[in-house]
Amino acid sequence: MGPLQIKDLLQQAPEGQAVTLKGWVRTKRESKNAIFIALNDGSTIHNIQAVAGPEQFAETLIQQVTTGSCLRIEGTLIASMGAGQSVEVQISELEVYGTADPEKYPLQPKRHSLEFLREIAHLRPRTNTFGAILRVRHALAFAVHQYFNEKGFFYLHTPIITASDAEGAGEMFRVTTLDMDKPPRDEQGAINYKEDFFGREANLTVSGQLEGELGALALSKIYTFGPTFRAENSNTTRHLAEFWMIEPEMAFFELADNMDLAEDFVKTVIGYALEHCKDDLDFLQKRQAEEDKSKPQNERSLPLLEKLSFVVDNPFERLTYTEAIEILLKSKPHKEKKFQYPVGWGIDLSSEHERYLVEKHFKKPVILTNYPKEIKSFYMKLDEDGKTVRAMDVLFPGIGEIIGGSQREENYDKLLERVKEIGIDPENVWWYLETRQFGTAPHSGFGLGFERLVLFVTGMANIRDVIPFPRFPKSAEF
Ligand code: ATP
Ligand code: MN
């Protein structure tokens, strides 16, 4: 089934055995005595070196071997004399599958800016940096499924098109087949969605949670892992218009169980990457250190592997929102009026507040709980005081909120009251409300933005660089 991957070839003992290589040229170097080709097939950050004699092949063929061209090489695996690799391939046959005109091919062997690479997202997976990111991203996704499978969770596929506008998690993208130029109208002149494909307004989902709860109230432990859409016009380094969210939902879990799961889950998947992505993380660590050189000392981050190990090895700090506000009120930046946004009980913490708590005060991940009900979603379980809800946000250094979750309100009357309070038509969510009438149960869950996790693990700075083809305002080219 295809040639052996370069990753595996590099592990073989060189005994002059015949091998086939297929991949893309990273560099070609010609000396008096030999031609050296560094080939990469994306299976590993490392290239394999292939060597030919100076006059072994026609000059016209060798000229086609340039950075970015694609080759098939037959040869033998031998011990390498050169520094930097233990094995190399002595070429016997060389075929050029595809050339890459050096005058036009945009990826040359030098450092390209991330901004430039975003403009050539169709080619950037061929760079060392994006190869490493995409392999780490894969490993994390695999670890997510493995984790839940081992813990008895079922993978539930919640819909991507949804007609419930009750999630309230953000602005939605409309899904319609109506003619945009002349949509059908009712007597009042409003667009008549009864004539639309679903016979009602429909959107792309902002969260699979509500349907996830339906699954948890039958299968006990489920998780979703799928694309999620938010039409917020937020041009930040932490928001995408299309991202992947992981949402476990568990019957019979209270807030403390939910926190324990969230902490164990992120530690386990990060631990998986540390164990299985050593070469890529080493590369990304060096890359980050390079980037940091241009930053002032106090803005430099810990070496990547150290940062990840620290998170895996240390308990997260847990405190209530109210306690967090007290810390912020006593903080130096507050007293010196250095925060841009005011601090006080009831505010929605802004990222400067979150970062102060995580990066300055505790210097580790923090789980904040029991937020004021006004700033959280309607489905969160009300605390006894009637003022706060059983919410929990996990905050990470450099990222801010990585997980948002809660214990859900399982009491029908209280949930209905909250639904009305925030102006949702109960008719719209009748099916959600009905779960609280038929065998309701205490239950909890959370949402982890997958790209925020990948951002943290790779040490990258912009969320647009940890998804293959990012979607953000004014950009959906690739
Ligand atoms: P934020 O306040 O950071 O915008 P949120 O509170 O709107 O996030 P939730 O609705 O709680 O986010 O979503 C759960 C998780 O999904 C967040 O903790 C975050 O990891 C991720 N997330 C939310 N919005 C985005 C986005 N636009 N792009 C990427 N990830 C996101
Ligand atoms: Mn949130």
Coordinates of C-alpha atoms and ligand atoms in Angstrom, one line a residue:
M1 CA 0.0 0.0 0.0
G2 CA 2.2 2.8 -1.2
P3 CA 5.9 3.4 -0.4
L4 CA 7.2 3.2 3.1
Q5 CA 7.0 6.6 4.8
I6 CA 10.2 8.6 5.3
K7 CA 9.4 8.5 9.1
D8 CA 9.8 4.7 9.0
L9 CA 12.7 4.7 6.6
L10 CA 14.7 6.9 8.9
Q11 CA 14.4 4.3 11.6
Q12 CA 15.6 1.4 9.5
A13 CA 19.1 -0.1 9.9
P14 CA 21.1 0.8 6.7
E15 CA 22.0 -2.5 5.1
G16 CA 22.1 -1.5 1.5
Q17 CA 18.4 -2.6 1.1
A18 CA 16.4 -1.4 -1.9
V19 CA 14.0 1.4 -1.0
T20 CA 11.5 3.7 -2.8
L21 CA 11.1 7.3 -1.8
K22 CA 8.3 9.6 -2.9
G23 CA 8.1 13.2 -1.7
W24 CA 8.8 16.8 -2.2
V25 CA 12.2 18.4 -2.5
R26 CA 13.2 20.7 0.3
T27 CA 16.7 21.5 -0.9
K28 CA 19.1 20.4 -3.5
R29 CA 22.9 20.9 -3.1
E30 CA 25.5 20.1 -5.8
S31 CA 29.1 19.6 -5.0
K32 CA 32.0 18.4 -7.1
N33 CA 31.5 14.8 -6.1
A34 CA 27.8 14.4 -5.5
I35 CA 24.3 15.8 -5.7
F36 CA 22.4 15.9 -2.4
I37 CA 18.6 16.1 -2.3
A38 CA 16.7 16.6 0.9
L39 CA 13.3 15.0 0.5
N40 CA 10.2 15.2 2.7
D41 CA 6.9 13.4 2.5
G42 CA 5.2 15.1 5.5
S43 CA 5.3 12.0 7.7
T44 CA 7.9 13.6 9.9
I45 CA 9.7 16.9 10.4
H46 CA 12.9 15.3 9.3
N47 CA 14.0 15.0 5.6
I48 CA 15.8 12.1 4.2
Q49 CA 18.9 12.7 2.2
A50 CA 19.2 11.1 -1.2
V51 CA 22.6 11.2 -3.0
A52 CA 23.5 10.8 -6.7
G53 CA 26.8 10.9 -8.5
P54 CA 27.6 14.2 -10.3
E55 CA 27.2 12.7 -13.8
Q56 CA 24.8 9.9 -13.0
F57 CA 21.8 11.7 -14.5
A58 CA 21.3 14.0 -17.5
E59 CA 21.7 17.6 -16.6
T60 CA 18.2 18.4 -18.0
L61 CA 16.7 16.0 -15.4
I62 CA 18.8 17.3 -12.5
Q63 CA 17.7 20.9 -13.4
Q64 CA 14.1 19.9 -12.8
V65 CA 14.9 18.9 -9.2
T66 CA 14.3 22.1 -7.4
T67 CA 12.7 23.1 -4.1
G68 CA 9.1 22.1 -4.2
S69 CA 9.3 19.6 -7.0
C70 CA 7.9 16.1 -6.4
L71 CA 10.1 13.0 -7.0
R72 CA 10.1 9.3 -7.1
I73 CA 13.5 7.8 -6.1
E74 CA 14.6 4.2 -6.2
G75 CA 17.8 3.4 -4.4
T76 CA 19.5 1.7 -1.5
L77 CA 19.6 2.7 2.2
I78 CA 23.1 3.2 3.4
A79 CA 24.8 4.6 6.4
S80 CA 25.4 8.3 6.0
M81 CA 28.9 9.8 6.2
G82 CA 27.6 13.3 6.5
A83 CA 26.6 15.0 9.8
G84 CA 23.0 15.5 10.6
Q85 CA 21.6 12.1 9.6
S86 CA 22.5 8.5 10.2
V87 CA 21.1 7.0 7.0
E88 CA 20.8 8.2 3.4
V89 CA 19.7 6.8 0.1
Q90 CA 22.0 6.1 -2.8
I91 CA 19.9 6.9 -5.8
S92 CA 19.7 4.4 -8.7
E93 CA 16.5 5.7 -10.4
L94 CA 15.1 9.2 -10.4
E95 CA 11.7 10.3 -11.8
V96 CA 10.3 13.8 -11.5
Y97 CA 6.5 13.7 -10.9
G98 CA 6.1 17.4 -10.9
T99 CA 8.3 20.3 -11.3
A100 CA 8.1 23.6 -9.4
D101 CA 9.5 26.5 -11.3
P102 CA 11.9 28.3 -8.9
E103 CA 10.9 31.6 -10.5
K104 CA 7.3 31.1 -9.4
Y105 CA 7.2 28.7 -6.5
P106 CA 6.6 30.8 -3.5
L107 CA 8.2 28.6 -0.8
Q108 CA 11.9 28.9 -1.0
P109 CA 14.3 27.5 1.7
K110 CA 14.2 30.6 3.9
R111 CA 12.0 31.9 6.7
H112 CA 8.6 33.2 5.5
S113 CA 6.4 35.3 7.6
L114 CA 3.2 33.7 9.0
E115 CA 1.2 36.5 7.4
F116 CA 2.6 35.7 4.0
L117 CA 2.0 32.0 4.5
R118 CA -1.7 32.7 5.3
E119 CA -2.0 34.1 1.8
I120 CA -0.7 30.8 0.4
A121 CA -2.7 28.4 2.6
H122 CA -2.8 26.0 -0.3
L123 CA 1.0 25.5 0.0
R124 CA 1.8 26.2 3.6
P125 CA 1.3 22.6 4.7
R126 CA 4.6 21.9 3.0
T127 CA 6.6 24.1 5.4
N128 CA 8.3 22.7 8.4
T129 CA 6.1 24.8 10.7
F130 CA 2.8 23.9 9.3
G131 CA 3.8 20.3 8.9
A132 CA 4.5 20.2 12.6
I133 CA 1.3 22.0 13.5
L134 CA -0.8 19.7 11.4
R135 CA 0.7 16.6 12.8
V136 CA 0.3 17.8 16.4
R137 CA -3.3 18.8 15.6
H138 CA -3.9 15.2 14.3
A139 CA -2.4 13.7 17.4
L140 CA -4.5 15.8 19.7
A141 CA -7.7 14.9 17.8
F142 CA -6.8 11.3 18.0
A143 CA -6.1 11.6 21.8
V144 CA -9.5 13.3 22.3
H145 CA -11.3 10.3 20.8
Q146 CA -9.1 7.8 22.6
Y147 CA -9.6 9.6 25.9
F148 CA -13.4 9.5 25.7
N149 CA -13.6 6.0 24.3
E150 CA -11.5 4.8 27.2
K151 CA -13.7 6.6 29.7
G152 CA -17.0 5.1 28.4
F153 CA -18.2 8.1 26.4
F154 CA -20.1 7.8 23.1
Y155 CA -19.3 10.0 20.2
L156 CA -22.6 11.7 19.3
H157 CA -23.0 13.5 16.0
T158 CA -25.0 16.6 16.6
P159 CA -26.4 18.5 13.7
I160 CA -24.5 21.2 11.9
I161 CA -27.6 22.9 10.6
T162 CA -29.9 24.0 13.4
A163 CA -33.2 25.7 13.6
S164 CA -33.0 26.5 17.3
D165 CA -31.9 30.1 17.8
A166 CA -31.8 29.6 21.5
E167 CA -28.2 28.7 22.1
G168 CA -27.3 32.3 22.5
A169 CA -23.6 31.6 22.2
G170 CA -23.0 34.0 19.3
E171 CA -24.0 35.5 16.0
M172 CA -25.1 32.8 13.5
F173 CA -24.7 32.1 9.8
R174 CA -28.0 31.8 8.0
V175 CA -28.7 28.7 6.0
T176 CA -31.2 29.3 3.2
T177 CA -32.2 28.3 -0.3
L178 CA -34.4 31.4 -0.8
D179 CA -33.7 33.6 -3.7
M180 CA -31.7 36.5 -2.1
D181 CA -32.9 38.9 -4.8
K182 CA -36.6 38.3 -4.4
P183 CA -37.3 36.3 -1.2
P184 CA -41.0 35.4 -0.7
R185 CA -42.8 37.8 1.7
D186 CA -45.7 37.5 4.0
E187 CA -48.6 40.0 4.3
Q188 CA -46.5 42.2 6.6
G189 CA -43.7 42.3 4.1
A190 CA -41.3 40.2 6.2
I191 CA -39.4 37.4 4.6
N192 CA -41.5 34.3 4.7
Y193 CA -39.3 31.5 5.9
K194 CA -42.2 29.0 5.7
E195 CA -41.2 28.8 2.1
D196 CA -37.5 28.2 2.9
F197 CA -35.9 24.7 2.6
F198 CA -36.7 23.7 6.2
G199 CA -40.0 25.6 6.4
R200 CA -38.4 27.8 9.1
E201 CA -35.3 29.9 9.7
A202 CA -32.1 27.8 9.9
N203 CA -28.5 28.5 10.8
L204 CA -25.2 26.9 11.2
T205 CA -24.7 25.6 14.8
V206 CA -22.8 27.6 17.4
S207 CA -22.7 24.7 19.8
G208 CA -23.9 21.1 19.9
Q209 CA -24.7 21.3 23.5
L210 CA -28.5 21.3 23.6
E211 CA -28.6 18.2 21.4
G212 CA -25.6 16.8 23.4
E213 CA -27.8 17.0 26.5
L214 CA -30.5 14.9 24.8
G215 CA -27.8 12.2 24.2
A216 CA -26.5 12.4 27.7
L217 CA -30.0 11.9 29.1
A218 CA -30.1 8.5 27.4
L219 CA -26.5 7.3 27.0
S220 CA -25.2 8.9 30.2
K221 CA -21.9 10.0 28.8
I222 CA -21.5 11.5 25.3
Y223 CA -19.2 13.9 23.5
T224 CA -19.4 15.8 20.3
F225 CA -16.4 16.8 18.2
G226 CA -17.4 18.8 15.2
P227 CA -17.4 22.1 13.3
T228 CA -18.9 25.1 15.0
F229 CA -19.7 28.5 13.5
R230 CA -19.8 32.0 14.9
A231 CA -20.4 35.0 12.7
E232 CA -18.9 37.4 15.3
N233 CA -17.0 40.1 13.6
S234 CA -14.1 39.6 16.0
N235 CA -10.8 40.0 14.3
T236 CA -8.8 38.6 17.2
T237 CA -6.0 36.1 17.5
R238 CA -8.3 33.7 19.4
H239 CA -11.5 33.7 17.3
L240 CA -12.4 31.9 14.1
A241 CA -15.7 32.0 12.2
E242 CA -15.4 28.2 11.8
F243 CA -13.8 26.2 14.5
W244 CA -14.0 22.7 16.0
M245 CA -15.5 22.2 19.4
I246 CA -15.4 19.2 21.7
E247 CA -18.4 19.0 24.0
P248 CA -18.7 16.2 26.5
E249 CA -22.0 16.0 28.3
M250 CA -22.5 13.7 31.3
A251 CA -25.6 12.6 33.2
F252 CA -25.0 12.3 37.0
F253 CA -22.1 14.7 37.0
E254 CA -22.2 17.7 39.3
L255 CA -20.0 20.8 38.9
A256 CA -17.0 19.3 40.8
D257 CA -17.1 16.2 38.7
N258 CA -17.2 18.4 35.6
M259 CA -14.1 20.3 36.7
D260 CA -12.3 17.0 37.5
L261 CA -13.1 15.7 34.1
A262 CA -12.1 18.9 32.3
E263 CA -8.8 19.0 34.1
D264 CA -8.0 15.3 33.6
F265 CA -9.0 15.5 30.0
V266 CA -6.8 18.5 28.9
K267 CA -3.9 17.1 30.9
T268 CA -4.2 13.7 29.3
V269 CA -4.4 15.0 25.7
I270 CA -1.5 17.4 26.2
G271 CA 0.4 14.5 27.8
Y272 CA -0.4 12.4 24.7
A273 CA 1.2 15.1 22.4
L274 CA 4.2 15.3 24.7
E275 CA 4.7 11.6 24.3
H276 CA 3.9 11.2 20.6
C277 CA 5.0 14.5 19.0
K278 CA 8.4 14.9 20.5
D279 CA 10.2 15.9 17.2
D280 CA 7.5 18.3 16.1
L281 CA 7.3 19.9 19.6
D282 CA 11.1 20.2 19.7
F283 CA 10.9 22.0 16.4
L284 CA 8.1 24.3 17.5
Q285 CA 9.9 25.1 20.8
K286 CA 12.9 26.3 18.8
R287 CA 10.7 28.3 16.5
Q288 CA 9.0 30.0 19.5
A289 CA 12.4 30.7 21.1
E290 CA 13.4 32.4 17.8
E291 CA 10.3 34.5 17.7
D292 CA 10.8 35.4 21.4
K293 CA 14.2 36.9 20.7
S294 CA 12.6 40.0 19.3
K295 CA 10.4 40.4 22.4
P296 CA 11.2 42.1 25.7
Q297 CA 12.3 39.7 28.5
N298 CA 9.0 39.9 30.4
E299 CA 6.9 39.0 27.3
R300 CA 8.9 35.9 26.5
S301 CA 7.2 32.5 27.2
L302 CA 8.6 29.5 29.0
P303 CA 10.2 27.0 26.6
L304 CA 7.3 25.1 25.0
L305 CA 8.0 21.7 26.5
E306 CA 8.5 23.1 29.9
K307 CA 5.2 25.0 29.7
L308 CA 3.3 21.9 28.6
S309 CA 4.9 19.6 31.3
F310 CA 4.1 22.2 33.9
V311 CA 0.4 22.1 32.9
V312 CA 0.3 18.3 32.9
D313 CA 2.1 18.0 36.3
N314 CA 0.4 20.7 38.4
P315 CA -3.1 21.0 39.8
F316 CA -5.2 23.8 38.3
E317 CA -6.2 26.5 40.7
R318 CA -9.9 26.5 41.5
L319 CA -11.8 29.5 42.9
T320 CA -15.1 31.2 42.6
Y321 CA -15.8 34.2 40.4
T322 CA -16.5 36.2 43.6
E323 CA -13.0 35.3 45.0
A324 CA -11.5 36.2 41.6
I325 CA -13.1 39.7 41.8
E326 CA -11.7 40.2 45.3
I327 CA -8.2 39.3 44.0
L328 CA -8.6 41.7 41.1
L329 CA -9.8 44.5 43.3
K330 CA -6.7 44.1 45.5
S331 CA -4.4 43.9 42.5
K332 CA -1.7 46.4 41.6
P333 CA -3.0 47.1 38.1
H334 CA -6.4 47.8 39.5
K335 CA -5.1 50.1 42.2
E336 CA -2.9 51.9 39.7
K337 CA -5.7 52.1 37.2
K338 CA -3.8 50.1 34.7
F339 CA -6.8 47.9 33.6
Q340 CA -8.6 49.2 30.6
Y341 CA -12.0 47.8 31.8
P342 CA -13.4 48.5 35.3
V343 CA -13.4 45.7 37.9
G344 CA -16.4 45.0 40.1
W345 CA -18.8 42.1 41.0
G346 CA -21.1 41.5 38.1
I347 CA -18.6 42.3 35.3
D348 CA -17.9 39.9 32.5
L349 CA -14.2 39.4 33.0
S350 CA -12.2 40.7 30.1
S351 CA -9.1 39.0 28.8
E352 CA -6.8 41.4 30.7
H353 CA -8.5 40.3 33.9
E354 CA -8.3 36.6 33.1
R355 CA -4.6 37.0 32.1
Y356 CA -3.8 38.8 35.3
L357 CA -5.2 35.9 37.3
V358 CA -3.6 33.2 35.3
E359 CA -0.2 34.7 34.3
K360 CA 0.5 37.1 37.2
H361 CA -1.3 36.0 40.3
F362 CA -1.5 32.2 40.1
K363 CA 1.0 31.5 37.4
K364 CA -0.9 28.3 36.3
P365 CA -4.2 27.3 34.7
V366 CA -7.3 28.5 36.7
I367 CA -10.8 27.2 36.9
L368 CA -13.3 29.9 37.8
T369 CA -16.7 28.9 39.0
N370 CA -20.1 30.3 40.2
Y371 CA -20.4 33.3 37.9
P372 CA -23.3 35.8 38.2
K373 CA -26.3 34.4 36.3
E374 CA -26.7 37.6 34.3
I375 CA -23.4 37.0 32.3
K376 CA -24.0 33.3 31.7
S377 CA -26.3 31.2 29.7
F378 CA -29.9 30.4 30.6
Y379 CA -29.3 26.6 30.9
M380 CA -26.8 26.8 33.8
K381 CA -28.0 25.6 37.2
L382 CA -28.9 28.3 39.6
D383 CA -27.0 28.3 42.9
E384 CA -28.9 28.4 46.2
D385 CA -28.3 32.1 46.6
G386 CA -30.3 32.8 43.4
K387 CA -27.5 35.1 42.2
T388 CA -24.8 32.8 40.7
V389 CA -24.9 29.8 38.5
R390 CA -22.8 26.6 38.5
A391 CA -20.6 27.7 35.6
M392 CA -16.9 26.9 35.2
D393 CA -14.4 28.4 32.9
V394 CA -10.9 27.0 32.5
L395 CA -8.4 29.8 31.8
F396 CA -5.0 29.1 30.3
P397 CA -1.9 31.2 30.1
G398 CA -1.6 33.1 26.9
I399 CA -5.0 31.9 25.7
G400 CA -7.6 33.0 28.3
E401 CA -10.7 30.9 28.2
I402 CA -10.1 27.5 26.7
I403 CA -13.1 25.7 28.2
G404 CA -16.5 27.0 29.2
G405 CA -18.9 24.7 31.0
S406 CA -21.5 24.2 33.7
Q407 CA -23.8 22.0 35.6
R408 CA -27.1 22.3 33.7
E409 CA -30.4 23.3 35.3
E410 CA -32.4 20.1 35.6
N411 CA -35.4 21.6 37.3
Y412 CA -38.2 22.2 34.8
D413 CA -39.8 25.2 36.5
K414 CA -36.6 27.0 37.1
L415 CA -35.4 26.3 33.5
L416 CA -38.7 27.5 32.1
E417 CA -38.5 30.7 34.2
R418 CA -35.0 31.4 32.9
V419 CA -36.0 30.7 29.3
K420 CA -38.8 33.3 29.6
E421 CA -36.6 35.8 31.5
I422 CA -34.2 36.0 28.7
G423 CA -36.9 36.2 26.1
I424 CA -36.7 32.8 24.4
D425 CA -40.0 31.5 23.1
P426 CA -40.5 28.2 25.1
E427 CA -42.2 26.8 22.0
N428 CA -38.9 27.0 20.2
V429 CA -37.2 24.8 22.7
W430 CA -40.1 22.5 23.6
W431 CA -38.0 19.4 23.1
Y432 CA -35.2 20.7 25.3
L433 CA -37.6 21.6 28.1
E434 CA -39.4 18.2 27.8
T435 CA -36.2 16.4 28.9
R436 CA -36.8 18.1 32.3
Q437 CA -40.3 16.7 32.4
F438 CA -39.4 13.1 31.5
G439 CA -36.8 11.5 33.7
T440 CA -34.7 14.6 34.4
A441 CA -31.3 14.1 36.0
P442 CA -28.5 16.2 37.3
H443 CA -26.0 16.6 34.5
S444 CA -23.1 18.7 33.4
G445 CA -20.8 19.4 30.4
F446 CA -18.4 21.7 28.8
G447 CA -17.1 23.0 25.5
L448 CA -13.4 23.0 24.6
G449 CA -12.4 25.0 21.5
F450 CA -10.1 22.6 19.7
E451 CA -8.0 25.3 18.0
R452 CA -7.4 27.0 21.3
L453 CA -6.0 23.8 22.6
V454 CA -3.8 23.4 19.4
L455 CA -2.7 27.0 19.9
F456 CA -1.6 26.3 23.4
V457 CA 0.2 23.0 22.6
T458 CA 2.0 24.4 19.5
G459 CA 3.0 27.7 21.1
M460 CA 1.7 29.5 18.1
A461 CA 0.3 33.1 18.6
N462 CA -2.6 33.3 16.1
I463 CA -5.5 30.9 15.9
R464 CA -5.5 31.3 12.1
D465 CA -2.3 29.3 12.0
V466 CA -3.5 26.2 13.8
I467 CA -6.3 25.2 11.4
P468 CA -5.5 24.2 7.8
F469 CA -7.8 26.6 6.1
P470 CA -9.0 29.3 8.5
R471 CA -12.3 31.1 8.1
F472 CA -12.4 34.7 9.4
P473 CA -14.0 38.0 8.4
K474 CA -13.4 38.6 4.7
S475 CA -11.5 35.4 4.2
A476 CA -12.7 32.1 2.9
E477 CA -10.4 31.7 -0.1
F478 CA -9.0 28.2 0.2
Ligands
ATP1 P1 -14.9 33.9 24.2 O1 -15.4 34.6 25.4 O2 -13.4 33.5 24.3 O3 -15.3 34.5 22.9 P2 -17.2 32.2 24.5 O4 -17.4 32.3 26.0 O5 -18.0 32.9 23.5 O6 -15.6 32.4 24.2 P3 -18.2 29.5 24.6 O7 -19.5 29.8 24.0 O8 -18.1 29.3 26.1 O9 -17.2 30.6 24.2 O10 -17.6 28.3 23.8 C1 -16.8 27.2 24.4 C2 -15.4 27.3 23.9 O11 -15.3 27.4 22.5 C3 -14.6 28.4 24.4 O12 -14.1 28.2 25.7 C4 -13.4 28.5 23.4 O13 -12.4 27.6 23.7 C5 -14.1 28.1 22.1 N1 -14.5 29.2 21.2 C6 -15.5 30.1 21.4 N2 -15.6 30.9 20.4 C7 -14.6 30.6 19.5 C8 -14.2 31.2 18.3 N3 -14.8 32.2 17.7 N4 -13.1 30.6 17.7 C9 -12.5 29.6 18.3 N5 -12.8 29.0 19.5 C10 -13.9 29.6 20.1
MN2 MN -17.5 30.8 27.5

